[in-house]
Amino acid sequence: MANLPAMEGLRDYRRYGDAEAIARVQDFTADLRRRRTVRDFAADPVPRAIIEAALLAAGSAPSGANQQPWHFCVITDPALKRRVREGAEAEEREFYNGRASAEWLEALAPLGTDADKPFLETAPVLIAIFAQRYGIAADGSHRKHYYVPESVGISTGFLIAALHHAGLATLTHTPSPMNFLNRLCQRPEHEKPYILLVAGYPAKDAQVPVYGGRKKSLGEFTSWL
């Protein structure tokens, strides 16, 4: 029989009265609905303590078999950010000049994006998020990870919410392929770059798409059975 993990009581759980629960979730929802994806960042530095606290929130996310198959590489060095930009823009040029379908480019057109990604140098913090296909034990043996994309996706969502809660703006950047991040961040081959999260304070003149503020109504994305 496999060894079962030690169990303990649910010590930190809190149940709220209906009125307080509704108020809390409404406040949380209102805060998250202010979040916008930003491409214009200020160069103002972000205290390391803010990033660390947000990463602790990300690390608290649920994961398949509690394997926590993620690694977050925080990049603040200007020279390394420049190299990241160079690698990302090389892939983006391939994307815009032939790799992307006409339909995909049409969907992106209203955003006005192209292969130039200056925010990768302007923003004070880049967080390269890696998904670990398997773990490595102390003896060097491999342990397969399960539900890796789902687990890393949830953790990334926690991170974005935490950074927003701290007053930071974010951008999820996904040049494809992103293998150059393994080399630049010195991460092993069994870790796959998942998202390059750009974080910082929005520039004073930051612009966001007008239509982008419109989210689907509850009835459009929810069904009750």
GROMACS .gro file of N, CA, C and O in nm, residues 117-197:
model
  324
  117LYS      N    1   0.879   4.498  -2.952
  117LYS     CA    2   0.833   4.481  -2.815
  117LYS      C    3   0.918   4.562  -2.717
  117LYS      O    4   0.992   4.508  -2.634
  118PRO      N    5   0.910   4.695  -2.723
  118PRO     CA    6   0.993   4.778  -2.636
  118PRO      C    7   0.964   4.759  -2.488
  118PRO      O    8   1.051   4.782  -2.403
  119PHE      N    9   0.843   4.714  -2.454
  119PHE     CA   10   0.807   4.697  -2.313
  119PHE      C   11   0.895   4.593  -2.245
  119PHE      O   12   0.908   4.594  -2.122
  120LEU      N   13   0.956   4.505  -2.322
  120LEU     CA   14   1.042   4.404  -2.261
  120LEU      C   15   1.168   4.464  -2.200
  120LEU      O   16   1.234   4.401  -2.116
  121GLU      N   17   1.202   4.586  -2.243
  121GLU     CA   18   1.314   4.657  -2.182
  121GLU      C   19   1.266   4.767  -2.088
  121GLU      O   20   1.330   4.794  -1.986
  122THR      N   21   1.156   4.832  -2.122
  122THR     CA   22   1.107   4.944  -2.040
  122THR      C   23   1.055   4.897  -1.906
  122THR      O   24   1.087   4.958  -1.801
  123ALA      N   25   0.973   4.794  -1.905
  123ALA     CA   26   0.915   4.746  -1.779
  123ALA      C   27   1.025   4.701  -1.684
  123ALA      O   28   1.125   4.642  -1.727
  124PRO      N   29   1.011   4.729  -1.555
  124PRO     CA   30   1.118   4.696  -1.461
  124PRO      C   31   1.133   4.547  -1.431
  124PRO      O   32   1.239   4.504  -1.388
  125VAL      N   33   1.026   4.470  -1.453
  125VAL     CA   34   1.029   4.329  -1.414
  125VAL      C   35   0.972   4.241  -1.525
  125VAL      O   36   0.863   4.267  -1.577
  126LEU      N   37   1.047   4.139  -1.559
  126LEU     CA   38   0.996   4.031  -1.644
  126LEU      C   39   0.998   3.904  -1.560
  126LEU      O   40   1.095   3.878  -1.490
  127ILE      N   41   0.891   3.827  -1.568
  127ILE     CA   42   0.885   3.700  -1.495
  127ILE      C   43   0.865   3.589  -1.598
  127ILE      O   44   0.757   3.576  -1.656
  128ALA      N   45   0.970   3.513  -1.622
  128ALA     CA   46   0.960   3.398  -1.712
  128ALA      C   47   0.906   3.280  -1.633
  128ALA      O   48   0.967   3.235  -1.536
  129ILE      N   49   0.790   3.231  -1.674
  129ILE     CA   50   0.723   3.124  -1.603
  129ILE      C   51   0.747   2.993  -1.678
  129ILE      O   52   0.715   2.982  -1.797
  130PHE      N   53   0.801   2.896  -1.608
  130PHE     CA   54   0.835   2.767  -1.669
  130PHE      C   55   0.747   2.657  -1.611
  130PHE      O   56   0.717   2.655  -1.491
  131ALA      N   57   0.705   2.565  -1.698
  131ALA     CA   58   0.629   2.448  -1.658
  131ALA      C   59   0.722   2.328  -1.657
  131ALA      O   60   0.789   2.300  -1.756
  132GLN      N   61   0.727   2.258  -1.546
  132GLN     CA   62   0.817   2.145  -1.530
  132GLN      C   63   0.748   2.015  -1.570
  132GLN      O   64   0.651   1.974  -1.508
  133ARG      N   65   0.800   1.949  -1.674
  133ARG     CA   66   0.741   1.824  -1.720
  133ARG      C   67   0.754   1.713  -1.615
  133ARG      O   68   0.669   1.626  -1.603
  134TYR      N   69   0.863   1.717  -1.541
  134TYR     CA   70   0.884   1.621  -1.433
  134TYR      C   71   0.972   1.684  -1.327
  134TYR      O   72   1.038   1.786  -1.350
  135GLY      N   73   0.973   1.623  -1.209
  135GLY     CA   74   1.058   1.670  -1.101
  135GLY      C   75   1.181   1.582  -1.090
  135GLY      O   76   1.183   1.470  -1.143
  136ILE      N   77   1.283   1.633  -1.026
  136ILE     CA   78   1.406   1.557  -1.008
  136ILE      C   79   1.432   1.540  -0.858
  136ILE      O   80   1.444   1.639  -0.785
  137ALA      N   81   1.437   1.416  -0.813
  137ALA     CA   82   1.459   1.385  -0.673
  137ALA      C   83   1.606   1.407  -0.636
  137ALA      O   84   1.692   1.426  -0.723
  138ALA      N   85   1.633   1.400  -0.506
  138ALA     CA   86   1.769   1.421  -0.457
  138ALA      C   87   1.867   1.318  -0.516
  138ALA      O   88   1.985   1.348  -0.534
  139ASP      N   89   1.816   1.198  -0.546
  139ASP     CA   90   1.904   1.094  -0.601
  139ASP      C   91   1.916   1.102  -0.753
  139ASP      O   92   1.976   1.015  -0.817
  140GLY      N   93   1.854   1.205  -0.813
  140GLY     CA   94   1.863   1.223  -0.957
  140GLY      C   95   1.753   1.154  -1.036
  140GLY      O   96   1.746   1.171  -1.158
  141SER      N   97   1.667   1.078  -0.970
  141SER     CA   98   1.558   1.010  -1.040
  141SER      C   99   1.450   1.111  -1.079
  141SER      O  100   1.435   1.216  -1.019
  142HIS      N  101   1.374   1.072  -1.184
  142HIS     CA  102   1.270   1.159  -1.236
  142HIS      C  103   1.133   1.118  -1.182
  142HIS      O  104   1.106   0.999  -1.166
  143ARG      N  105   1.049   1.218  -1.157
  143ARG     CA  106   0.913   1.191  -1.113
  143ARG      C  107   0.818   1.268  -1.204
  143ARG      O  108   0.822   1.390  -1.209
  144LYS      N  109   0.736   1.195  -1.277
  144LYS     CA  110   0.645   1.257  -1.372
  144LYS      C  111   0.549   1.352  -1.301
  144LYS      O  112   0.499   1.321  -1.193
  145HIS      N  113   0.526   1.467  -1.361
  145HIS     CA  114   0.427   1.562  -1.310
  145HIS      C  115   0.297   1.546  -1.387
  145HIS      O  116   0.297   1.515  -1.506
  146TYR      N  117   0.187   1.571  -1.319
  146TYR     CA  118   0.055   1.554  -1.378
  146TYR      C  119  -0.020   1.687  -1.382
  146TYR      O  120  -0.001   1.772  -1.295
  147TYR      N  121  -0.106   1.701  -1.482
  147TYR     CA  122  -0.186   1.824  -1.498
  147TYR      C  123  -0.097   1.948  -1.495
  147TYR      O  124  -0.128   2.047  -1.428
  148VAL      N  125   0.010   1.942  -1.570
  148VAL     CA  126   0.107   2.052  -1.566
  148VAL      C  127   0.050   2.183  -1.624
  148VAL      O  128   0.056   2.287  -1.556
  149PRO      N  129  -0.006   2.184  -1.746
  149PRO     CA  130  -0.058   2.311  -1.799
  149PRO      C  131  -0.167   2.370  -1.710
  149PRO      O  132  -0.171   2.492  -1.688
  150GLU      N  133  -0.256   2.283  -1.660
  150GLU     CA  134  -0.363   2.333  -1.575
  150GLU      C  135  -0.308   2.395  -1.447
  150GLU      O  136  -0.349   2.504  -1.405
  151SER      N  137  -0.210   2.327  -1.386
  151SER     CA  138  -0.153   2.374  -1.260
  151SER      C  139  -0.080   2.506  -1.279
  151SER      O  140  -0.097   2.601  -1.201
  152VAL      N  141   0.002   2.515  -1.383
  152VAL     CA  142   0.079   2.636  -1.406
  152VAL      C  143  -0.012   2.751  -1.447
  152VAL      O  144   0.010   2.867  -1.409
  153GLY      N  145  -0.117   2.720  -1.519
  153GLY     CA  146  -0.213   2.823  -1.558
  153GLY      C  147  -0.283   2.883  -1.437
  153GLY      O  148  -0.300   3.005  -1.428
  154ILE      N  149  -0.324   2.798  -1.343
  154ILE     CA  150  -0.389   2.848  -1.221
  154ILE      C  151  -0.292   2.934  -1.141
  154ILE      O  152  -0.327   3.044  -1.093
  155SER      N  153  -0.170   2.887  -1.128
  155SER     CA  154  -0.069   2.961  -1.053
  155SER      C  155  -0.042   3.097  -1.118
  155SER      O  156  -0.029   3.199  -1.047
  156THR      N  157  -0.037   3.101  -1.250
  156THR     CA  158  -0.016   3.227  -1.320
  156THR      C  159  -0.131   3.323  -1.296
  156THR      O  160  -0.111   3.444  -1.278
  157GLY      N  161  -0.252   3.270  -1.293
  157GLY     CA  162  -0.368   3.353  -1.263
  157GLY      C  163  -0.360   3.414  -1.124
  157GLY      O  164  -0.392   3.533  -1.104
  158PHE      N  165  -0.318   3.334  -1.027
  158PHE     CA  166  -0.298   3.386  -0.892
  158PHE      C  167  -0.196   3.500  -0.894
  158PHE      O  168  -0.214   3.603  -0.828
  159LEU      N  169  -0.088   3.481  -0.969
  159LEU     CA  170   0.019   3.581  -0.974
  159LEU      C  171  -0.031   3.711  -1.035
  159LEU      O  172  -0.005   3.820  -0.982
  160ILE      N  173  -0.103   3.702  -1.146
  160ILE     CA  174  -0.156   3.823  -1.210
  160ILE      C  175  -0.250   3.896  -1.116
  160ILE      O  176  -0.245   4.020  -1.104
  161ALA      N  177  -0.338   3.822  -1.047
  161ALA     CA  178  -0.432   3.885  -0.954
  161ALA      C  179  -0.358   3.952  -0.839
  161ALA      O  180  -0.393   4.063  -0.797
  162ALA      N  181  -0.254   3.887  -0.787
  162ALA     CA  182  -0.179   3.943  -0.676
  162ALA      C  183  -0.106   4.070  -0.718
  162ALA      O  184  -0.104   4.170  -0.644
  163LEU      N  185  -0.044   4.070  -0.835
  163LEU     CA  186   0.025   4.188  -0.883
  163LEU      C  187  -0.072   4.303  -0.906
  163LEU      O  188  -0.043   4.420  -0.873
  164HIS      N  189  -0.187   4.273  -0.962
  164HIS     CA  190  -0.290   4.376  -0.981
  164HIS      C  191  -0.335   4.432  -0.847
  164HIS      O  192  -0.352   4.554  -0.831
  165HIS      N  193  -0.352   4.346  -0.749
  165HIS     CA  194  -0.396   4.388  -0.616
  165HIS      C  195  -0.295   4.484  -0.553
  165HIS      O  196  -0.331   4.570  -0.472
  166ALA      N  197  -0.168   4.470  -0.593
  166ALA     CA  198  -0.063   4.558  -0.542
  166ALA      C  199  -0.050   4.686  -0.623
  166ALA      O  200   0.037   4.769  -0.594
  167GLY      N  201  -0.133   4.702  -0.726
  167GLY     CA  202  -0.128   4.823  -0.806
  167GLY      C  203  -0.037   4.817  -0.926
  167GLY      O  204  -0.007   4.920  -0.987
  168LEU      N  205   0.007   4.698  -0.963
  168LEU     CA  206   0.093   4.682  -1.079
  168LEU      C  207   0.012   4.640  -1.201
  168LEU      O  208  -0.093   4.575  -1.190
  169ALA      N  209   0.062   4.677  -1.316
  169ALA     CA  210   0.002   4.634  -1.442
  169ALA      C  211   0.083   4.517  -1.496
  169ALA      O  212   0.202   4.501  -1.465
  170THR      N  213   0.019   4.434  -1.577
  170THR     CA  214   0.086   4.317  -1.633
  170THR      C  215   0.050   4.299  -1.780
  170THR      O  216  -0.051   4.353  -1.828
  171LEU      N  217   0.134   4.223  -1.846
  171LEU     CA  218   0.110   4.182  -1.984
  171LEU      C  219   0.156   4.039  -1.998
  171LEU      O  220   0.270   4.005  -1.963
  172THR      N  221   0.071   3.952  -2.049
  172THR     CA  222   0.111   3.814  -2.076
  172THR      C  223   0.165   3.807  -2.219
  172THR      O  224   0.091   3.829  -2.314
  173HIS      N  225   0.293   3.779  -2.231
  173HIS     CA  226   0.358   3.776  -2.362
  173HIS      C  227   0.398   3.632  -2.392
  173HIS      O  228   0.460   3.565  -2.308
  174THR      N  229   0.364   3.586  -2.511
  174THR     CA  230   0.391   3.446  -2.546
  174THR      C  231   0.449   3.433  -2.686
  174THR      O  232   0.384   3.380  -2.776
  175PRO      N  233   0.571   3.482  -2.708
  175PRO     CA  234   0.634   3.455  -2.837
  175PRO      C  235   0.650   3.304  -2.853
  175PRO      O  236   0.670   3.232  -2.755
  176SER      N  237   0.639   3.258  -2.976
  176SER     CA  238   0.645   3.113  -2.997
  176SER      C  239   0.738   3.080  -3.114
  176SER      O  240   0.725   3.140  -3.222
  177PRO      N  241   0.832   2.989  -3.090
  177PRO     CA  242   0.862   2.919  -2.964
  177PRO      C  243   0.940   3.007  -2.868
  177PRO      O  244   0.993   3.111  -2.907
  178MET      N  245   0.946   2.965  -2.741
  178MET     CA  246   1.013   3.044  -2.639
  178MET      C  247   1.136   2.973  -2.583
  178MET      O  248   1.179   3.000  -2.471
  179ASN      N  249   1.192   2.882  -2.659
  179ASN     CA  250   1.307   2.805  -2.610
  179ASN      C  251   1.427   2.892  -2.574
  179ASN      O  252   1.511   2.852  -2.492
  180PHE      N  253   1.435   3.010  -2.633
  180PHE     CA  254   1.546   3.098  -2.601
  180PHE      C  255   1.548   3.136  -2.454
  180PHE      O  256   1.653   3.170  -2.398
  181LEU      N  257   1.432   3.127  -2.387
  181LEU     CA  258   1.426   3.161  -2.245
  181LEU      C  259   1.499   3.057  -2.159
  181LEU      O  260   1.554   3.092  -2.055
  182ASN      N  261   1.498   2.932  -2.203
  182ASN     CA  262   1.574   2.831  -2.128
  182ASN      C  263   1.722   2.869  -2.123
  182ASN      O  264   1.786   2.860  -2.018
  183ARG      N  265   1.772   2.911  -2.238
  183ARG     CA  266   1.914   2.946  -2.244
  183ARG      C  267   1.944   3.072  -2.164
  183ARG      O  268   2.038   3.075  -2.083
  184LEU      N  269   1.863   3.175  -2.182
  184LEU     CA  270   1.889   3.301  -2.114
  184LEU      C  271   1.870   3.292  -1.963
  184LEU      O  272   1.940   3.358  -1.886
  185CYS      N  273   1.773   3.210  -1.921
  185CYS     CA  274   1.745   3.196  -1.778
  185CYS      C  275   1.817   3.077  -1.715
  185CYS      O  276   1.799   3.049  -1.596
  186GLN      N  277   1.894   3.006  -1.797
  186GLN     CA  278   1.971   2.891  -1.749
  186GLN      C  279   1.881   2.787  -1.682
  186GLN      O  280   1.910   2.735  -1.575
  187ARG      N  281   1.771   2.756  -1.749
  187ARG     CA  282   1.677   2.656  -1.699
  187ARG      C  283   1.694   2.526  -1.776
  187ARG      O  284   1.728   2.526  -1.895
  188PRO      N  285   1.674   2.412  -1.712
  188PRO     CA  286   1.696   2.281  -1.776
  188PRO      C  287   1.593   2.250  -1.885
  188PRO      O  288   1.487   2.314  -1.892
  189GLU      N  289   1.626   2.151  -1.966
  189GLU     CA  290   1.542   2.117  -2.080
  189GLU      C  291   1.404   2.066  -2.041
  189GLU      O  292   1.309   2.077  -2.121
  190HIS      N  293   1.392   2.007  -1.921
  190HIS     CA  294   1.260   1.952  -1.885
  190HIS      C  295   1.163   2.060  -1.840
  190HIS      O  296   1.048   2.031  -1.807
  191GLU      N  297   1.208   2.184  -1.839
  191GLU     CA  298   1.119   2.295  -1.809
  191GLU      C  299   1.083   2.367  -1.938
  191GLU      O  300   1.170   2.405  -2.016
  192LYS      N  301   0.954   2.384  -1.962
  192LYS     CA  302   0.907   2.447  -2.085
  192LYS      C  303   0.859   2.589  -2.054
  192LYS      O  304   0.775   2.609  -1.965
  193PRO      N  305   0.909   2.689  -2.126
  193PRO     CA  306   0.860   2.825  -2.106
  193PRO      C  307   0.710   2.831  -2.132
  193PRO      O  308   0.662   2.785  -2.236
  194TYR      N  309   0.638   2.888  -2.039
  194TYR     CA  310   0.492   2.889  -2.044
  194TYR      C  311   0.440   3.027  -2.081
  194TYR      O  312   0.360   3.042  -2.173
  195ILE      N  313   0.483   3.128  -2.006
  195ILE     CA  314   0.443   3.266  -2.030
  195ILE      C  315   0.557   3.356  -1.987
  195ILE      O  316   0.626   3.329  -1.889
  196LEU      N  317   0.576   3.464  -2.060
  196LEU     CA  318   0.667   3.570  -2.018
  196LEU      C  319   0.579   3.683  -1.967
  196LEU      O  320   0.513   3.753  -2.046
  197LEU      N  321   0.574   3.699  -1.835
  197LEU     CA  322   0.485   3.798  -1.774
  197LEU      C  323   0.562   3.928  -1.751
  197LEU      O  324   0.663   3.931  -1.682
   0.00000   0.00000   0.00000
